[in-house]
CSV table of C-alpha atoms in Angstrom, one decimal:
chain,number,residue,atom,x,y,z
E,806,UNK,CA,-18.2,30.8,-53.2
E,807,UNK,CA,-18.3,30.3,-49.7
E,808,UNK,CA,-21.6,29.9,-47.9
E,809,UNK,CA,-23.0,33.4,-46.4
E,810,UNK,CA,-23.5,33.1,-42.5
E,811,UNK,CA,-26.5,34.7,-41.4
E,812,UNK,CA,-27.2,35.5,-37.6
E,813,UNK,CA,-30.6,33.7,-38.0
E,814,UNK,CA,-29.1,30.6,-39.0
E,815,UNK,CA,-30.1,27.4,-36.4
E,816,UNK,CA,-26.5,25.8,-36.1
E,817,UNK,CA,-25.7,23.2,-34.1
E,818,UNK,CA,-22.9,23.3,-31.4
E,819,UNK,CA,-19.1,23.1,-31.9
E,820,UNK,CA,-18.1,19.4,-32.1
E,821,UNK,CA,-16.8,18.4,-28.5
E,822,UNK,CA,-12.3,18.6,-28.6
E,823,UNK,CA,-12.3,20.5,-31.7
E,824,UNK,CA,-10.1,23.3,-32.3
E,825,UNK,CA,-11.5,26.8,-31.7
E,826,UNK,CA,-10.7,30.5,-32.4
E,827,UNK,CA,-12.0,33.5,-30.7
E,828,UNK,CA,-14.7,35.7,-32.5
E,829,UNK,CA,-14.7,39.2,-32.9
E,830,UNK,CA,-17.9,40.5,-35.0
E,831,UNK,CA,-16.2,42.4,-38.2
E,832,UNK,CA,-17.8,45.9,-37.5
E,833,UNK,CA,-16.9,49.2,-39.4
E,834,UNK,CA,-14.9,51.6,-37.3
E,835,UNK,CA,-13.7,48.8,-34.7
E,836,UNK,CA,-11.8,46.5,-36.7
E,837,UNK,CA,-12.2,47.4,-40.0
E,838,UNK,CA,-12.4,51.0,-41.7
E,839,UNK,CA,-12.9,52.6,-45.0
E,840,UNK,CA,-12.2,55.7,-47.0
E,841,UNK,CA,-14.1,56.4,-50.2
E,842,UNK,CA,-12.7,58.6,-52.9
E,843,UNK,CA,-9.3,58.6,-51.1
E,844,UNK,CA,-7.4,60.4,-53.9
E,845,UNK,CA,-9.0,63.0,-56.3
E,846,UNK,CA,-10.4,61.0,-59.4
E,847,UNK,CA,-7.9,62.3,-61.8
E,848,UNK,CA,-4.8,60.9,-59.3
E,849,UNK,CA,-6.5,57.7,-58.8
E,850,UNK,CA,-6.7,56.8,-62.2
E,851,UNK,CA,-3.4,58.2,-63.2
E,852,UNK,CA,-2.1,55.8,-60.3
E,853,UNK,CA,-3.9,53.0,-61.8
E,854,UNK,CA,-2.4,53.6,-65.3
E,855,UNK,CA,1.0,53.9,-63.5
E,856,UNK,CA,0.4,50.3,-62.1
E,857,UNK,CA,-0.8,49.1,-65.3
E,858,UNK,CA,2.5,50.1,-66.9
E,859,UNK,CA,5.0,48.6,-64.6
E,860,UNK,CA,7.3,46.9,-66.5
E,861,UNK,CA,8.8,44.6,-63.7
E,862,UNK,CA,6.3,42.2,-62.2
E,863,UNK,CA,6.9,39.0,-60.0
E,864,UNK,CA,4.5,36.0,-61.2
E,865,UNK,CA,2.7,33.9,-58.9
E,866,UNK,CA,0.3,31.2,-59.1
E,867,UNK,CA,-0.7,29.3,-61.7
E,868,UNK,CA,2.6,30.5,-63.5
E,869,UNK,CA,5.0,29.6,-61.0
E,870,UNK,CA,5.1,27.5,-57.3
E,871,UNK,CA,4.1,30.5,-55.5
E,872,UNK,CA,0.9,30.3,-53.2
E,873,UNK,CA,-0.4,33.7,-54.1
E,874,UNK,CA,-2.1,34.5,-57.2
E,875,UNK,CA,-1.3,36.6,-60.5
E,876,UNK,CA,1.4,38.9,-60.4
E,877,UNK,CA,2.8,41.6,-58.1
E,878,UNK,CA,4.9,44.6,-58.8
E,879,UNK,CA,6.8,46.4,-55.5
E,880,UNK,CA,6.6,50.5,-54.7
E,881,UNK,CA,3.0,51.0,-56.2
E,882,UNK,CA,3.1,54.5,-54.7
E,883,UNK,CA,5.5,57.3,-54.5
E,884,UNK,CA,6.7,58.7,-51.1
E,885,UNK,CA,4.5,61.2,-50.3
E,886,UNK,CA,1.3,59.4,-51.8
E,887,UNK,CA,2.3,56.4,-49.3
E,888,UNK,CA,2.8,59.0,-46.4
E,889,UNK,CA,-0.9,59.9,-47.4
E,890,UNK,CA,-2.0,56.6,-47.2
E,891,UNK,CA,-0.7,55.5,-43.9
E,892,UNK,CA,-1.2,59.1,-42.3
E,893,UNK,CA,-4.9,58.2,-42.9
E,894,UNK,CA,-4.6,54.4,-41.5
E,895,UNK,CA,-2.9,55.8,-38.4
E,896,UNK,CA,-5.3,58.2,-37.6
E,897,UNK,CA,-8.5,56.0,-37.6
E,898,UNK,CA,-6.5,53.5,-35.1
E,899,UNK,CA,-4.9,56.1,-33.3
E,900,UNK,CA,-1.4,54.8,-33.7
E,901,UNK,CA,1.6,57.5,-34.0
E,902,UNK,CA,4.0,54.8,-36.1
E,903,UNK,CA,3.4,52.2,-38.7
E,904,UNK,CA,6.4,50.4,-40.0
E,905,UNK,CA,6.9,47.6,-42.3
E,906,UNK,CA,8.6,44.2,-40.8
E,907,UNK,CA,11.7,42.5,-42.0
E,908,UNK,CA,12.3,39.2,-42.7
E,909,UNK,CA,14.6,36.8,-43.7
E,910,UNK,CA,12.3,34.2,-44.7
E,911,UNK,CA,9.5,36.0,-45.9
E,912,UNK,CA,9.0,38.9,-48.4
E,913,UNK,CA,6.4,41.8,-46.9
E,914,UNK,CA,5.0,42.7,-50.0
E,915,UNK,CA,3.6,46.0,-48.8
E,916,UNK,CA,3.1,49.3,-51.1
E,917,UNK,CA,2.8,46.6,-53.9
E,918,UNK,CA,0.7,46.4,-56.8
E,919,UNK,CA,-1.4,43.2,-57.0
E,920,UNK,CA,-3.2,42.1,-60.3
E,921,UNK,CA,-5.2,39.2,-61.0
E,922,UNK,CA,-7.6,37.6,-63.3
E,923,UNK,CA,-10.5,35.3,-63.3
E,924,UNK,CA,-8.8,32.2,-63.8
E,925,UNK,CA,-5.7,33.1,-61.8
E,926,UNK,CA,-7.1,32.9,-58.0
E,927,UNK,CA,-10.0,32.3,-55.8
E,928,UNK,CA,-10.8,33.7,-52.3
E,929,UNK,CA,-8.6,32.2,-49.6
E,930,UNK,CA,-9.3,32.8,-46.1
E,931,UNK,CA,-6.2,33.6,-44.0
E,932,UNK,CA,-5.0,35.9,-41.3
E,933,UNK,CA,-1.8,37.5,-41.6
E,934,UNK,CA,1.2,36.7,-39.5
E,935,UNK,CA,0.8,38.3,-36.4
E,936,UNK,CA,4.7,38.7,-36.5
E,937,UNK,CA,5.2,40.6,-39.7
E,938,UNK,CA,1.5,42.5,-39.9
E,939,UNK,CA,-0.8,44.1,-37.3
E,940,UNK,CA,-3.1,45.9,-39.9
E,941,UNK,CA,-3.7,45.7,-43.5
E,942,UNK,CA,-4.7,47.4,-46.2
E,943,UNK,CA,-6.1,47.5,-49.8
E,944,UNK,CA,-6.3,50.2,-52.2
E,945,UNK,CA,-8.9,49.0,-55.0
E,946,UNK,CA,-7.9,50.6,-58.2
E,947,UNK,CA,-10.2,49.0,-60.6
E,948,UNK,CA,-12.9,51.3,-62.5
E,949,UNK,CA,-15.9,49.4,-62.5
E,950,UNK,CA,-15.3,46.3,-60.5
E,951,UNK,CA,-17.8,43.6,-60.7
E,952,UNK,CA,-19.8,42.6,-57.2
E,953,UNK,CA,-18.4,40.5,-54.8
E,954,UNK,CA,-15.0,41.4,-55.9
E,955,UNK,CA,-13.8,43.3,-52.7
E,956,UNK,CA,-12.4,42.0,-49.3
E,957,UNK,CA,-14.5,39.7,-47.3
E,958,UNK,CA,-14.2,38.7,-43.8
E,959,UNK,CA,-14.5,34.9,-42.8
E,960,UNK,CA,-15.7,32.7,-39.7
E,961,UNK,CA,-14.6,28.9,-39.2
E,962,UNK,CA,-17.3,26.4,-40.3
E,963,UNK,CA,-17.0,22.9,-38.6
E,964,UNK,CA,-17.8,19.5,-40.2
E,965,UNK,CA,-21.2,19.4,-38.7
E,966,UNK,CA,-22.2,22.9,-40.0
E,967,UNK,CA,-21.3,24.8,-36.7
E,968,UNK,CA,-20.2,28.6,-36.9
E,969,UNK,CA,-16.8,29.0,-35.1
E,970,UNK,CA,-14.3,32.2,-34.5
E,971,UNK,CA,-12.2,34.2,-37.0
E,972,UNK,CA,-9.0,36.1,-35.0
E,973,UNK,CA,-5.7,34.5,-34.0
E,974,UNK,CA,-4.4,36.0,-30.7
E,975,UNK,CA,-1.1,35.6,-28.7
E,976,UNK,CA,0.7,33.2,-28.5
E,977,UNK,CA,-0.3,32.1,-32.1
E,978,UNK,CA,1.3,34.0,-34.8
E,979,UNK,CA,-1.2,32.3,-37.6
E,980,UNK,CA,-3.7,29.5,-38.4
E,981,UNK,CA,-1.2,26.8,-38.4
E,982,UNK,CA,-0.4,27.8,-34.9
E,983,UNK,CA,-3.7,28.4,-33.5
E,984,UNK,CA,-5.9,25.7,-35.0
E,985,UNK,CA,-2.6,23.2,-35.2
E,986,UNK,CA,-3.3,22.3,-38.7
E,987,UNK,CA,-1.1,22.5,-41.9
E,988,UNK,CA,-4.2,23.4,-43.7
E,989,UNK,CA,-7.9,23.6,-43.6
E,990,UNK,CA,-10.5,22.3,-46.5
E,991,UNK,CA,-12.2,24.9,-48.7
E,992,UNK,CA,-15.4,24.5,-47.2
E,993,UNK,CA,-14.3,25.1,-43.7
E,994,UNK,CA,-15.4,28.6,-43.9
E,995,UNK,CA,-18.6,31.0,-43.3
E,996,UNK,CA,-18.4,34.4,-45.4
E,997,UNK,CA,-19.1,36.8,-42.5
E,998,UNK,CA,-19.1,40.5,-44.1
E,999,UNK,CA,-18.0,40.9,-47.6
E,1000,UNK,CA,-17.0,44.8,-48.3
E,1001,UNK,CA,-17.5,45.7,-51.9
E,1002,UNK,CA,-14.7,46.7,-54.4
E,1003,UNK,CA,-15.0,50.3,-55.5
E,1004,UNK,CA,-12.5,52.5,-57.2
E,1005,UNK,CA,-10.2,54.5,-55.1
E,1006,UNK,CA,-11.6,52.8,-52.1
E,1007,UNK,CA,-9.3,52.0,-49.2
E,1008,UNK,CA,-9.9,49.5,-46.9
E,1009,UNK,CA,-8.0,49.2,-43.3
E,1010,UNK,CA,-8.4,45.9,-41.2
E,1011,UNK,CA,-7.2,44.3,-38.4
E,1012,UNK,CA,-4.7,41.6,-39.8
E,1013,UNK,CA,-5.4,38.8,-37.3
E,1014,UNK,CA,-9.2,38.7,-38.6
E,1015,UNK,CA,-9.8,36.0,-41.3
E,1016,UNK,CA,-9.7,37.6,-44.5
E,1017,UNK,CA,-9.4,37.2,-48.1
E,1018,UNK,CA,-10.0,39.0,-51.5
E,1019,UNK,CA,-14.0,38.1,-52.2
E,1020,UNK,CA,-13.1,36.9,-55.8
E,1021,UNK,CA,-11.1,37.8,-58.8
E,1022,UNK,CA,-12.1,39.0,-62.5
E,1023,UNK,CA,-10.7,39.9,-65.8
E,1024,UNK,CA,-8.7,38.4,-68.6
E,1025,UNK,CA,-6.6,40.9,-69.7
E,1026,UNK,CA,-4.2,43.1,-67.9
E,1027,UNK,CA,-6.3,46.0,-67.8
E,1028,UNK,CA,-9.7,44.1,-66.9
E,1029,UNK,CA,-8.0,42.3,-63.9
E,1030,UNK,CA,-8.3,42.9,-60.7
E,1031,UNK,CA,-6.1,45.8,-59.6
E,1032,UNK,CA,-5.5,46.5,-56.0
E,1033,UNK,CA,-2.4,48.2,-53.9
E,1034,UNK,CA,-1.6,46.2,-50.6
E,1035,UNK,CA,0.1,47.4,-47.3
E,1036,UNK,CA,1.3,45.6,-44.4
E,1037,UNK,CA,2.1,47.6,-41.4
E,1038,UNK,CA,3.0,46.9,-38.0
E,1039,UNK,CA,2.3,49.2,-34.7
E,1040,UNK,CA,3.1,49.4,-31.2
E,1041,UNK,CA,0.6,47.5,-28.7
């Protein structure tokens, strides 16, 4: 669990000569967007069951050396349902076209069911590689999820407690580039804003803002955190 940032905190200045990131306050309708009850309830239940009943899953941590947690299965939504989601997302950010990046070195798991249990993963603040994703989205499909299991946005927390930024911008592609560090300690972040997990809720956000799943839950297949993830590029 990350310490919650509060604007009323009295914090020191960022240490001199430390790497920094720009800060953009997470704000609904500006850098993240939410649609509740995205599909009719019956349809959403059917989509969840379709995911649970999938036969082909790729395993991640702790079962393999992959860094991502739990298990994943491609092609979660049909073409028509995927188009419906994309059309809504494009309308929120006023873009005519979205597309999924192609990469020889990285698998872009867009329109992919993600199933992660309480013992399989934890919050891991990151930004999506700017070369592969401009907008990310998550469709929550667990019924009656526990609190604090949705999506959280984060900002840097320095060793002295100072609050830093959360944004990776050109010419950098990711946190490694921007901060010139291969990794950060677990306590290097404040949780800034947390969006609750709600069945059939879609959250769309700018991928270059530090974010993560807030947390995971469940131990059996149908009690674990189920979501469908999307990663899109768009014209500038």
